[in-house]
PDB file of C-alpha atoms and ligand atoms in Angstrom:
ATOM      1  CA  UNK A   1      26.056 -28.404  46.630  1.00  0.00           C
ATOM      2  CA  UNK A   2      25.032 -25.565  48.781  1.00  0.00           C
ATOM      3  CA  UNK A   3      21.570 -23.641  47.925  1.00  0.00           C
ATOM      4  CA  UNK A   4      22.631 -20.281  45.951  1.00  0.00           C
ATOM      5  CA  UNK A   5      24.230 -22.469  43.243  1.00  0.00           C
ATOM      6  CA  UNK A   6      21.058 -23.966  42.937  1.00  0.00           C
ATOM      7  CA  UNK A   7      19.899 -20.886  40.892  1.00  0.00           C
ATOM      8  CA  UNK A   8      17.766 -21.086  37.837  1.00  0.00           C
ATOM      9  CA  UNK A   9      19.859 -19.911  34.656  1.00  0.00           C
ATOM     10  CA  UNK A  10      16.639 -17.814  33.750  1.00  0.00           C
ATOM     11  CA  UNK A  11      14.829 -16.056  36.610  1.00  0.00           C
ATOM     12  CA  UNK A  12      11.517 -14.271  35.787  1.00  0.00           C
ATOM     13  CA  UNK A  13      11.356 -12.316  38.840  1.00  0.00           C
ATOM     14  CA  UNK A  14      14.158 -10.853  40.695  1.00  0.00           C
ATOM     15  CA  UNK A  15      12.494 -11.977  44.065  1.00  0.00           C
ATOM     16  CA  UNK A  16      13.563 -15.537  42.937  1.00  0.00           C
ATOM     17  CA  UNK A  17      17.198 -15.061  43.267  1.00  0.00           C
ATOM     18  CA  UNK A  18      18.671 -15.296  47.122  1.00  0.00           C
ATOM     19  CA  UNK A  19      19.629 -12.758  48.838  1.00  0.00           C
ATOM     20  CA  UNK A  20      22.586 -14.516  50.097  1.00  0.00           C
ATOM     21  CA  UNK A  21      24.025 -15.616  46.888  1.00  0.00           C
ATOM     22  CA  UNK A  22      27.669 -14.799  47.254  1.00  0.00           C
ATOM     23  CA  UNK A  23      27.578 -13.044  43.503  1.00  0.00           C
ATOM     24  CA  UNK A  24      23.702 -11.264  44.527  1.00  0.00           C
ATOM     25  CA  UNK A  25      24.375  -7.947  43.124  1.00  0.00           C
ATOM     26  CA  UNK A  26      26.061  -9.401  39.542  1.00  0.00           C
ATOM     27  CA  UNK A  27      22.884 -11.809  39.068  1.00  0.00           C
ATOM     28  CA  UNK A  28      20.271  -8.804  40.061  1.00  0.00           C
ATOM     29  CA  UNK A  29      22.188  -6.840  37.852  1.00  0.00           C
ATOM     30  CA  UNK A  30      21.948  -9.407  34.951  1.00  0.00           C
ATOM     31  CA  UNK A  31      18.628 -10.241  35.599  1.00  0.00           C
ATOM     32  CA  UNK A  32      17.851  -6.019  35.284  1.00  0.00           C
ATOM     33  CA  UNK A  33      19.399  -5.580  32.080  1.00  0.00           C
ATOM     34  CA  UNK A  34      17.446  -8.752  30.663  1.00  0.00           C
ATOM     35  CA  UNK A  35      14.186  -7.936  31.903  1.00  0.00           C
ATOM     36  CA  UNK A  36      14.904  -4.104  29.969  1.00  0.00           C
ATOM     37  CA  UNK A  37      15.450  -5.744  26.746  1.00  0.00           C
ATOM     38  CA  UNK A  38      12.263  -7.936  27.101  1.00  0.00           C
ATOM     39  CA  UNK A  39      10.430  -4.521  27.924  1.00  0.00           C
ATOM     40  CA  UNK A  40      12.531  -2.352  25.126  1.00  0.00           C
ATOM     41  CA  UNK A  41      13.691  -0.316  27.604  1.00  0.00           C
ATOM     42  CA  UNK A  42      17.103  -1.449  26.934  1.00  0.00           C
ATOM     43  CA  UNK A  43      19.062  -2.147  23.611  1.00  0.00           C
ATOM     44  CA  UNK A  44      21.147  -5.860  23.327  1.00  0.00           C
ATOM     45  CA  UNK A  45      23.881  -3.952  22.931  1.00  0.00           C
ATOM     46  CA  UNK A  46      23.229  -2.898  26.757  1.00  0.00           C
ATOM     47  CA  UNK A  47      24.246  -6.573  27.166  1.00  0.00           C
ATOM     48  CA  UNK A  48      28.174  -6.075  26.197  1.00  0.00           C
ATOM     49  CA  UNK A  49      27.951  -2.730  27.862  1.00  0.00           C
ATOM     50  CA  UNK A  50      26.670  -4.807  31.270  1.00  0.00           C
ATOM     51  CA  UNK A  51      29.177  -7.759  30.696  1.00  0.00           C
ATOM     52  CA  UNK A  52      32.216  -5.372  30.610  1.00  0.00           C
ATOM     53  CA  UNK A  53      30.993  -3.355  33.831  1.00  0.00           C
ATOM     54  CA  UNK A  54      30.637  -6.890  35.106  1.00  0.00           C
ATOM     55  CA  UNK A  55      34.041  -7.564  35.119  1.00  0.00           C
ATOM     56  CA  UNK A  56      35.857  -4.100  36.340  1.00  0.00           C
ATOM     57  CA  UNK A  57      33.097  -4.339  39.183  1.00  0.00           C
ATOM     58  CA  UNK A  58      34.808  -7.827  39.961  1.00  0.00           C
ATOM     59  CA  UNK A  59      38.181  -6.988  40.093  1.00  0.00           C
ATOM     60  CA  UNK A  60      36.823  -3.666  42.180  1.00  0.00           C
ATOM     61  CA  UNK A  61      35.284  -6.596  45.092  1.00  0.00           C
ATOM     62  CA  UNK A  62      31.700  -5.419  44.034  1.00  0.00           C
ATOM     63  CA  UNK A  63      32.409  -2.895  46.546  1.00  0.00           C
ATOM     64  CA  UNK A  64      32.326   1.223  46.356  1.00  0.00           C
ATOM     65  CA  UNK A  65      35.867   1.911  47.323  1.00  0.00           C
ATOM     66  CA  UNK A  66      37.105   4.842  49.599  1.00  0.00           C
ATOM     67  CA  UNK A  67      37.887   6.846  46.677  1.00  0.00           C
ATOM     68  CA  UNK A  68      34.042   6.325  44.501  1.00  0.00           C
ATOM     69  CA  UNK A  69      32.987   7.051  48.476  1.00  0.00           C
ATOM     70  CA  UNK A  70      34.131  10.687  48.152  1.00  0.00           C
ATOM     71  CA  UNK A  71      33.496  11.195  44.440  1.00  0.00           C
ATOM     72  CA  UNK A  72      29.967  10.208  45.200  1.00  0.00           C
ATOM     73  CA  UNK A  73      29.773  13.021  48.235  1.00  0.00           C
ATOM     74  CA  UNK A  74      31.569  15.226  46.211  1.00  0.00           C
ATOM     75  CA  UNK A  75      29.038  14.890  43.230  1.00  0.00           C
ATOM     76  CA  UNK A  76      26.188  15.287  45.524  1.00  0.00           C
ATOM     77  CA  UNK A  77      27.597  18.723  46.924  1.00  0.00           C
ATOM     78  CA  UNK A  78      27.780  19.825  43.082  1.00  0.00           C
ATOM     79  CA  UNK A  79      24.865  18.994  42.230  1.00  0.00           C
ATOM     80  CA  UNK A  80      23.621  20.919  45.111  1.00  0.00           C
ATOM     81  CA  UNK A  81      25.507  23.661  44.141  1.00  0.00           C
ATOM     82  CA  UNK A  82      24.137  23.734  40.286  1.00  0.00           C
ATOM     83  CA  UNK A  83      21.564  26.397  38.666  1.00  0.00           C
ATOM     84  CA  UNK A  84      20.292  23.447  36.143  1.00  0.00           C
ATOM     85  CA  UNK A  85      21.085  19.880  37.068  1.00  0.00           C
ATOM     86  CA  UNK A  86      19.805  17.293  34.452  1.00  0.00           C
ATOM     87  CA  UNK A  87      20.766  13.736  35.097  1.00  0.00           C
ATOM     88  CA  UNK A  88      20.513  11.529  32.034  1.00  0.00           C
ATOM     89  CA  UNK A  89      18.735   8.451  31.459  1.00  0.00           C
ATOM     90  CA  UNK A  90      19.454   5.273  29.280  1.00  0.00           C
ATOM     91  CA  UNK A  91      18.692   2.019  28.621  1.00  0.00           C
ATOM     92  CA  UNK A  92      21.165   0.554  30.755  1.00  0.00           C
ATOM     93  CA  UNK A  93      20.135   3.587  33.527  1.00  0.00           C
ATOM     94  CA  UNK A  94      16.650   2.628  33.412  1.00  0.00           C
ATOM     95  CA  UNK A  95      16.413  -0.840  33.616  1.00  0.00           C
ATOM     96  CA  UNK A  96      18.656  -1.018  36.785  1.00  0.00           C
ATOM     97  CA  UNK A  97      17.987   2.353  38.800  1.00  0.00           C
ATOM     98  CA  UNK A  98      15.054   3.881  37.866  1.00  0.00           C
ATOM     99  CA  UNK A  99      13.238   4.424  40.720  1.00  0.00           C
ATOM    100  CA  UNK A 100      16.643   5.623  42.836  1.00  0.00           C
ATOM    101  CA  UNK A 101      17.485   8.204  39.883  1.00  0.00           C
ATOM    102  CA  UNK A 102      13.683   9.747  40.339  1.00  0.00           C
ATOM    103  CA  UNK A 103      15.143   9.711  44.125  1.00  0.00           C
ATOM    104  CA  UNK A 104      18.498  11.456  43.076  1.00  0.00           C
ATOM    105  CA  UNK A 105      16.496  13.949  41.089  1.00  0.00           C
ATOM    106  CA  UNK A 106      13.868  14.810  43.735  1.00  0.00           C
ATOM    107  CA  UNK A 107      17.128  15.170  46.320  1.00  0.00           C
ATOM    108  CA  UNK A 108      18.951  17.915  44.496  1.00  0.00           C
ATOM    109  CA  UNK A 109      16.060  19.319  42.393  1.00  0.00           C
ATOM    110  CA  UNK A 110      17.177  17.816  39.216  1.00  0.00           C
ATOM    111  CA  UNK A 111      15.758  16.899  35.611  1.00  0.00           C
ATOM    112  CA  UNK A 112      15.503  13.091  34.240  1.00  0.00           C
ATOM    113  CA  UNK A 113      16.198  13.730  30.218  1.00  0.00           C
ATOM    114  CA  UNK A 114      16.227  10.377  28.102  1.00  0.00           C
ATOM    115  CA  UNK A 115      19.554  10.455  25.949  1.00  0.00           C
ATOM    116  CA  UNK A 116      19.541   7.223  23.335  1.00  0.00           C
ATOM    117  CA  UNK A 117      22.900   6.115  21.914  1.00  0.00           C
ATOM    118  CA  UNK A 118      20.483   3.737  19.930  1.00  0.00           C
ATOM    119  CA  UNK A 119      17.216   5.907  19.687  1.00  0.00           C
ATOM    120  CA  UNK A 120      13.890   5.165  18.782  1.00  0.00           C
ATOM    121  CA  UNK A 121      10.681   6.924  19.347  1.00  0.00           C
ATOM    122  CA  UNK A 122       9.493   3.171  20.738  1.00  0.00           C
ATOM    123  CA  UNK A 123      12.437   3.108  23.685  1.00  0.00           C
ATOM    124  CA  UNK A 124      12.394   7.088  23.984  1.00  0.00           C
ATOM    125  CA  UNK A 125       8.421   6.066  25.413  1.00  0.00           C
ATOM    126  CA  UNK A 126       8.859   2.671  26.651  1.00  0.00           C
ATOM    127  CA  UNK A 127      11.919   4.413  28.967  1.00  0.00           C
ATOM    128  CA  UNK A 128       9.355   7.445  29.856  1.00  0.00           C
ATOM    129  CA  UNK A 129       6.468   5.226  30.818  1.00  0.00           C
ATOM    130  CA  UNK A 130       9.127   2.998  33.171  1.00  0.00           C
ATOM    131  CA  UNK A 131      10.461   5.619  34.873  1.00  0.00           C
ATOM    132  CA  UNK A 132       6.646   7.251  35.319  1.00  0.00           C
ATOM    133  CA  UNK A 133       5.772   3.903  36.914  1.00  0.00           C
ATOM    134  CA  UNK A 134       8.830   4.367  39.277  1.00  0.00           C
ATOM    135  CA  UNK A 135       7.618   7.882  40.278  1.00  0.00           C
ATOM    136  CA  UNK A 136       8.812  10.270  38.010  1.00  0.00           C
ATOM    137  CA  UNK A 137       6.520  12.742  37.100  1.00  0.00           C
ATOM    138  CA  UNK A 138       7.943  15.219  34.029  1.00  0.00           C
ATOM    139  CA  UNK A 139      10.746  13.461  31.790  1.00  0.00           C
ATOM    140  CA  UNK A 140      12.774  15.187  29.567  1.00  0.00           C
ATOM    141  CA  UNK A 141      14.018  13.828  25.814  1.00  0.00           C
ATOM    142  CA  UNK A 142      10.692  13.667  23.971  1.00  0.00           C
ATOM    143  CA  UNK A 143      10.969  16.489  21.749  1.00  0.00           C
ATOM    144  CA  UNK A 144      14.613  16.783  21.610  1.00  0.00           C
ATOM    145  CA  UNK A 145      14.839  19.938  19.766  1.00  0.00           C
ATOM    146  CA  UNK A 146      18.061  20.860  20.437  1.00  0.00           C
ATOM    147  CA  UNK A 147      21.433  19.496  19.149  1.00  0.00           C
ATOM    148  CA  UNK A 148      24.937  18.964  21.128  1.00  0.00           C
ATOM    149  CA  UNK A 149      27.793  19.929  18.421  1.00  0.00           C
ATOM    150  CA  UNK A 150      30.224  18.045  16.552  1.00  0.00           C
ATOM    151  CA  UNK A 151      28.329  14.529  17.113  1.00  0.00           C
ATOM    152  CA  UNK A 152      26.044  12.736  14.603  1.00  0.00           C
ATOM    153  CA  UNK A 153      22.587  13.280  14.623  1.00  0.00           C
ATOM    154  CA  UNK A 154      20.655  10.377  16.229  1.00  0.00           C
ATOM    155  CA  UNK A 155      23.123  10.670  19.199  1.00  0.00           C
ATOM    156  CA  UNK A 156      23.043  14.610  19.116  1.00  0.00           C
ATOM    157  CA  UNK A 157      19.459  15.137  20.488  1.00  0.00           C
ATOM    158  CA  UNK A 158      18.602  16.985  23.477  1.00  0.00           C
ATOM    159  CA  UNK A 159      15.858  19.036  24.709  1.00  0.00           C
ATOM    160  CA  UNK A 160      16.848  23.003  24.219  1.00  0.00           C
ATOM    161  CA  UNK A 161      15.714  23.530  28.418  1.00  0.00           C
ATOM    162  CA  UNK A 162      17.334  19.885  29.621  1.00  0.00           C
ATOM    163  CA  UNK A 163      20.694  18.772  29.055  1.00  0.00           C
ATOM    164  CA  UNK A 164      21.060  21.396  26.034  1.00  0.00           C
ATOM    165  CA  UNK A 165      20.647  24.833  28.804  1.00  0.00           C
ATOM    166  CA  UNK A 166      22.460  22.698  32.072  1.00  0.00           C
ATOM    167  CA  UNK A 167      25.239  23.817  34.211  1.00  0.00           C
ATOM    168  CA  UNK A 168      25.880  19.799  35.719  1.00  0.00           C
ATOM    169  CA  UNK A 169      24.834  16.662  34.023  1.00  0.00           C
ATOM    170  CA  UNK A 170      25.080  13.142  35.399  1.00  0.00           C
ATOM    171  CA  UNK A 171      25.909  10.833  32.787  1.00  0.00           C
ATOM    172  CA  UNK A 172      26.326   7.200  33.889  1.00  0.00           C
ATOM    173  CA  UNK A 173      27.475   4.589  31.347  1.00  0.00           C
ATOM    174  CA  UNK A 174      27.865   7.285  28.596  1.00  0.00           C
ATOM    175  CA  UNK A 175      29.385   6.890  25.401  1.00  0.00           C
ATOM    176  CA  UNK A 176      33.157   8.372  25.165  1.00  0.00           C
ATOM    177  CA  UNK A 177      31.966  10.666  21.924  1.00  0.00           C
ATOM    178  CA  UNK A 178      28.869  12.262  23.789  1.00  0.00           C
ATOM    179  CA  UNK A 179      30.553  12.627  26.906  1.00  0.00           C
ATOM    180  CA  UNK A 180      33.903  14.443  25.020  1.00  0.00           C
ATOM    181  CA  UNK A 181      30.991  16.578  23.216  1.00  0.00           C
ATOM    182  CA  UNK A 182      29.425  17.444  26.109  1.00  0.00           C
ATOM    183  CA  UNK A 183      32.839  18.796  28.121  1.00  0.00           C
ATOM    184  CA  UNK A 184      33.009  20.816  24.801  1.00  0.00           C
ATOM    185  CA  UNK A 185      30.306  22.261  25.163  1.00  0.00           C
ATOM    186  CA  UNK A 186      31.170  23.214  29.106  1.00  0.00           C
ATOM    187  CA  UNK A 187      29.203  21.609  30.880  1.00  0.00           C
ATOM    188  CA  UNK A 188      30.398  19.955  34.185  1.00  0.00           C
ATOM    189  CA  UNK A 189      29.650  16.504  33.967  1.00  0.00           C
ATOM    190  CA  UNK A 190      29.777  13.774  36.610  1.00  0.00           C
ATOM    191  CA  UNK A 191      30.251  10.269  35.062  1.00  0.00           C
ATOM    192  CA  UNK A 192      29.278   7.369  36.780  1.00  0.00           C
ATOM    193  CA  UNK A 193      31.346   4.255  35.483  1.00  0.00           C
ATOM    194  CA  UNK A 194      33.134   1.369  36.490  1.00  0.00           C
ATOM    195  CA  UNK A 195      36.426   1.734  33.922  1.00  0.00           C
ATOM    196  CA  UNK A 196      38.314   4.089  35.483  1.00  0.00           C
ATOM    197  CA  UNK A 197      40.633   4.033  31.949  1.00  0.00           C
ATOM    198  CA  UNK A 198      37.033   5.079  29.594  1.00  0.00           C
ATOM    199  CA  UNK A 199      37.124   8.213  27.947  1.00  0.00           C
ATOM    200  CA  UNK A 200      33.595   9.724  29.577  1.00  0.00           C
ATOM    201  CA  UNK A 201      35.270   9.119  33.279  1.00  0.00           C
ATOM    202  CA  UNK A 202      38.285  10.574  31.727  1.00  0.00           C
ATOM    203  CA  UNK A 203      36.492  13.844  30.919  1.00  0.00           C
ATOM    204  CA  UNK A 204      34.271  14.177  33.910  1.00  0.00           C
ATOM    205  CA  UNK A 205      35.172  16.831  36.294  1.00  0.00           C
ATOM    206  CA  UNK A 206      33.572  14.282  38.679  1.00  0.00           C
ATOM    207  CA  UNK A 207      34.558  10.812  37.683  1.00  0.00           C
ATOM    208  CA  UNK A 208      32.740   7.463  39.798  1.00  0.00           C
ATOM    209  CA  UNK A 209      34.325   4.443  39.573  1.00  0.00           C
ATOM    210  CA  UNK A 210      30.969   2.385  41.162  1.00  0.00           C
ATOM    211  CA  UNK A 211      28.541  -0.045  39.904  1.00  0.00           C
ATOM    212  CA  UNK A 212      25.448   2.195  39.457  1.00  0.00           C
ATOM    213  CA  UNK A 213      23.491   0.252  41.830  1.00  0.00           C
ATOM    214  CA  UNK A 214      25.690   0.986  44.388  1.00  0.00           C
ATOM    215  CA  UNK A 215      26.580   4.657  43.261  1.00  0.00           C
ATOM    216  CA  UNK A 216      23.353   6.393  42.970  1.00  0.00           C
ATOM    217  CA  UNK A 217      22.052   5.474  46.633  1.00  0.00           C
ATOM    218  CA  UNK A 218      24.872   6.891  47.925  1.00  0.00           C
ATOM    219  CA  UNK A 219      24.662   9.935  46.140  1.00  0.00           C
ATOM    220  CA  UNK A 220      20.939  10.267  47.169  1.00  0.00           C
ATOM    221  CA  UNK A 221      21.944   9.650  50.908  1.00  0.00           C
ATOM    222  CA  UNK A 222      24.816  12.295  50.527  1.00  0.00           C
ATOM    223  CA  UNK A 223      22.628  15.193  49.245  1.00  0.00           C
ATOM    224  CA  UNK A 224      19.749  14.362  51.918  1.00  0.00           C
ATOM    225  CA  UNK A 225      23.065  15.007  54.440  1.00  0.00           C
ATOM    226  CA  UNK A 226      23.933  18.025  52.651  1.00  0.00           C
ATOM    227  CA  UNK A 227      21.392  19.713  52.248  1.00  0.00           C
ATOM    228  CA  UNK A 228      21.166  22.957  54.029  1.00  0.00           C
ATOM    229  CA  UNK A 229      25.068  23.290  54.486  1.00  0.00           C
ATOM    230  CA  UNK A 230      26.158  26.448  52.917  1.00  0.00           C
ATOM    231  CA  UNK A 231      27.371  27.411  49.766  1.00  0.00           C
ATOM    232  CA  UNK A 232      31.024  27.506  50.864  1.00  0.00           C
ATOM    233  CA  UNK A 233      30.851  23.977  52.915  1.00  0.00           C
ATOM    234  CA  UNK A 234      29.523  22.405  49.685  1.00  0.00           C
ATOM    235  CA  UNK A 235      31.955  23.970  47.334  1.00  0.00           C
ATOM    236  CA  UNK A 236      34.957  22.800  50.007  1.00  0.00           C
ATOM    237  CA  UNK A 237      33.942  19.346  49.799  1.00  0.00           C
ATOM    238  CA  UNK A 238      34.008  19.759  45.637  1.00  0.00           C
ATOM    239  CA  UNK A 239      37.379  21.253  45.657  1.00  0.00           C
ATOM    240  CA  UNK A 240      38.724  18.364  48.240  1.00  0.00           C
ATOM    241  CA  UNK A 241      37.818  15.539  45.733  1.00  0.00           C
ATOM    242  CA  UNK A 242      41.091  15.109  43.248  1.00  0.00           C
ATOM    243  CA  UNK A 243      39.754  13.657  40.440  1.00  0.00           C
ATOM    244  CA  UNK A 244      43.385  12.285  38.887  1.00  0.00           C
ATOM    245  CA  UNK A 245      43.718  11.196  42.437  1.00  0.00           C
ATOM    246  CA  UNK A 246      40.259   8.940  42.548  1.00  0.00           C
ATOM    247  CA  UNK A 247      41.127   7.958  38.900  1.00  0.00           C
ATOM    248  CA  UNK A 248      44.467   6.640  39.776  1.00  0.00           C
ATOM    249  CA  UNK A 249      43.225   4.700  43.253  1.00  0.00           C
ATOM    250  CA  UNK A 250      40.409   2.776  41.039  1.00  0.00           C
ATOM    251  CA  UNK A 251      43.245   1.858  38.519  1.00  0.00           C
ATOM    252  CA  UNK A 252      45.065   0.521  40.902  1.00  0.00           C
ATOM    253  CA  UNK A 253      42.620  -1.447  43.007  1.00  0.00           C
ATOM    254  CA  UNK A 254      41.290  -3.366  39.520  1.00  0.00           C
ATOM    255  CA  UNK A 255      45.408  -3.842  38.673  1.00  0.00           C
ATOM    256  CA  UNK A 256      46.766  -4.756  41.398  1.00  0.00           C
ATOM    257  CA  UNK A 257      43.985  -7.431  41.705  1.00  0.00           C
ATOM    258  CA  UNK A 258      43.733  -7.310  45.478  1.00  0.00           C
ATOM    259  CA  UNK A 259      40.372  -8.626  46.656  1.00  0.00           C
TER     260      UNK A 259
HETATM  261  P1  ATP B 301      34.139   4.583  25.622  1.00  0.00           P
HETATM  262  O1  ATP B 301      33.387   4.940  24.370  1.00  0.00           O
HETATM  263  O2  ATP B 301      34.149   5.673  26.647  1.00  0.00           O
HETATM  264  O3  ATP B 301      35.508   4.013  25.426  1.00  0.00           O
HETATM  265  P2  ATP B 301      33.021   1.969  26.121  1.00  0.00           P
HETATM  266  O4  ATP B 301      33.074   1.602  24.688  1.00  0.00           O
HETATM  267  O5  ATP B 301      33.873   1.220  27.089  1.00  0.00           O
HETATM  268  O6  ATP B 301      33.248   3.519  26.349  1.00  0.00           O
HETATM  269  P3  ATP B 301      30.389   0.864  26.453  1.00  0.00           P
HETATM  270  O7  ATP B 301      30.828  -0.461  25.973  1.00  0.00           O
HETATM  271  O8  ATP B 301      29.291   1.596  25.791  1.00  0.00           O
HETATM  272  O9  ATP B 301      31.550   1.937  26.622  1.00  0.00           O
HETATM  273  O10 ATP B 301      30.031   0.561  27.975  1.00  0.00           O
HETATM  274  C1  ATP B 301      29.585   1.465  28.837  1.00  0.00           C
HETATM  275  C2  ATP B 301      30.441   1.605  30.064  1.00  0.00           C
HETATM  276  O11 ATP B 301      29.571   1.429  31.181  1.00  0.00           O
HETATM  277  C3  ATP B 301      31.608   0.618  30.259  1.00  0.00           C
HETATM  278  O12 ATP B 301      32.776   1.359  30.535  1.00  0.00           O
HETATM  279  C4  ATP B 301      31.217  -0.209  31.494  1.00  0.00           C
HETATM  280  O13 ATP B 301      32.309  -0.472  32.338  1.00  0.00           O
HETATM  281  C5  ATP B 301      30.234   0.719  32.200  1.00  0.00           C
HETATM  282  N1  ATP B 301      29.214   0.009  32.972  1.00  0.00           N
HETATM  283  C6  ATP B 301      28.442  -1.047  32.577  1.00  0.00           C
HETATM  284  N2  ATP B 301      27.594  -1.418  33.549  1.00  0.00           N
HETATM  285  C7  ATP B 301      27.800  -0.574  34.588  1.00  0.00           C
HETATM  286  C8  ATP B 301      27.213  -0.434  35.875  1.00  0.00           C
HETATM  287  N3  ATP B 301      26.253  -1.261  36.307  1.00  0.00           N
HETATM  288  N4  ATP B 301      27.669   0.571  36.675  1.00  0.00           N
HETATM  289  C9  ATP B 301      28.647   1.412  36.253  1.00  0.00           C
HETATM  290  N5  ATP B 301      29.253   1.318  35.052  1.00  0.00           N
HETATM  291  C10 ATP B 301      28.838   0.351  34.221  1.00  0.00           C
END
């Protein structure tokens, strides 16, 4: 029996499990989402929602393919581009990236807003106080006195100057109802999420078919290379990226089952 299957079921610090585990990123990943629910960062539910990325990520080869390679460029050139750039935060979000979204925001001068599917004032703070620990110094979704229309209330809060007022939101492991609502209400949203076939990558002007871990890096290391190209080179590389097309290619790499 070789050493990485050697690895305790229950890990209480991510440190424990090896590096060179052939399945690494999947256990981290795990072991993330866990240590959020101890913490009530994350709800249980964030559990299914992490099993099913699990398995698309999988049949992906736990890699970020060509196509999520120029979705993430393409999304850091928007987000560049935008007048109000929020990205949203939940459960899921902040027990796996929160220090690299505090990155992503300070990279293209964005807003971190808390957005709950399952939202208590206990999380809201417990999410807020993790991502403060990870740098983040003004977090939006406390007072959350604005609504988004046509969805039920819990899940309808925003602040009136975060996602509410933005041009571009990033919304990773959204909820197909909130993300529909939010194209409804015109805003350009760039999903991050590893069924290419779910409705929020289905509405997203920019869709990413990427694990998270993998996708927000990237997008950080994109707009640091960016940065300072002009308005037109950023807007090319936007209008390049074919969303159908990216869709399609992700489809097709989980299908066809080619590892
Ligand atoms: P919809 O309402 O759009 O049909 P759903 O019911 O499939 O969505 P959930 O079960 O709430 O949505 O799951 C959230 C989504 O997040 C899933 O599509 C899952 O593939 C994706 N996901 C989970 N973990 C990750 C991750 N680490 N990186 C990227 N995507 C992920």
């Amino acid at each position: 029996m070789s050493d990485h299957e050697t690895v305790p079921a229950e890990v209480d610090h991510e440190e424990e499990i090896p590096e060179d585990h052939p399945r690494y990123q999947d256990l981290l990943t795990r072991h993330r989402i866990e240590a959020g629910v101890e913490k009530g960062i994350t709800h249980l539910q964030g559990m299914h929602a992490e099993g099913r990325g699990s398995a698309f990520d999988y049949l992906l080869g736990e890699e970020t393919i060509p196509s999520a390679a120029a979705a993430e460029r393409a999304a850091a050139a928007r987000l560049l581009l935008a007048d109000e750039p929020v990205l949203s935060i939940n459960g899921n979000v902040a027990a796996l990236v929160p220090g690299e979204m505090v990155q992503l925001a300070a990279a293209v001068d964005a807003d971190l807003e808390v957005n709950l599917f399952n939202r208590t004032p206990e999380r809201i703070d417990a999410i807020v106080d993790h991502l403060a620990e990870h740098g983040a110094e003004d977090v939006k979704g406390i007072e959350a006195d604005a609504r988004i229309p046509n969805l039920d209330h819990k899940r309808a809060k925003v602040d009136s100057d975060g996602i509410y007022a933005a041009d571009v939101v990033v919304v990773p492991l959204e909820d197909g109802d909130r993300a529909e609502a939010l194209e409804a209400m015109g805003k350009t949203e760039i999903v991050i999420d590893l069924n290419p076939l779910s409705r929020s990558p289905q509405v997203a002007e920019i869709p990413i078919v990427d694990n998270i871990i993998r996708a927000v890096p990237n997008m950080t290391e994109h707009a640091r290379e960016l940065e300072g190209e002009t308005e037109s080179t950023l807007q090319a590389i936007v209008e390049e990226f074919d969303r159908d097309e990216a869709l399609e290619a992700a489809e097709q790499r989980i299908r066809s089952g080619r590892l």
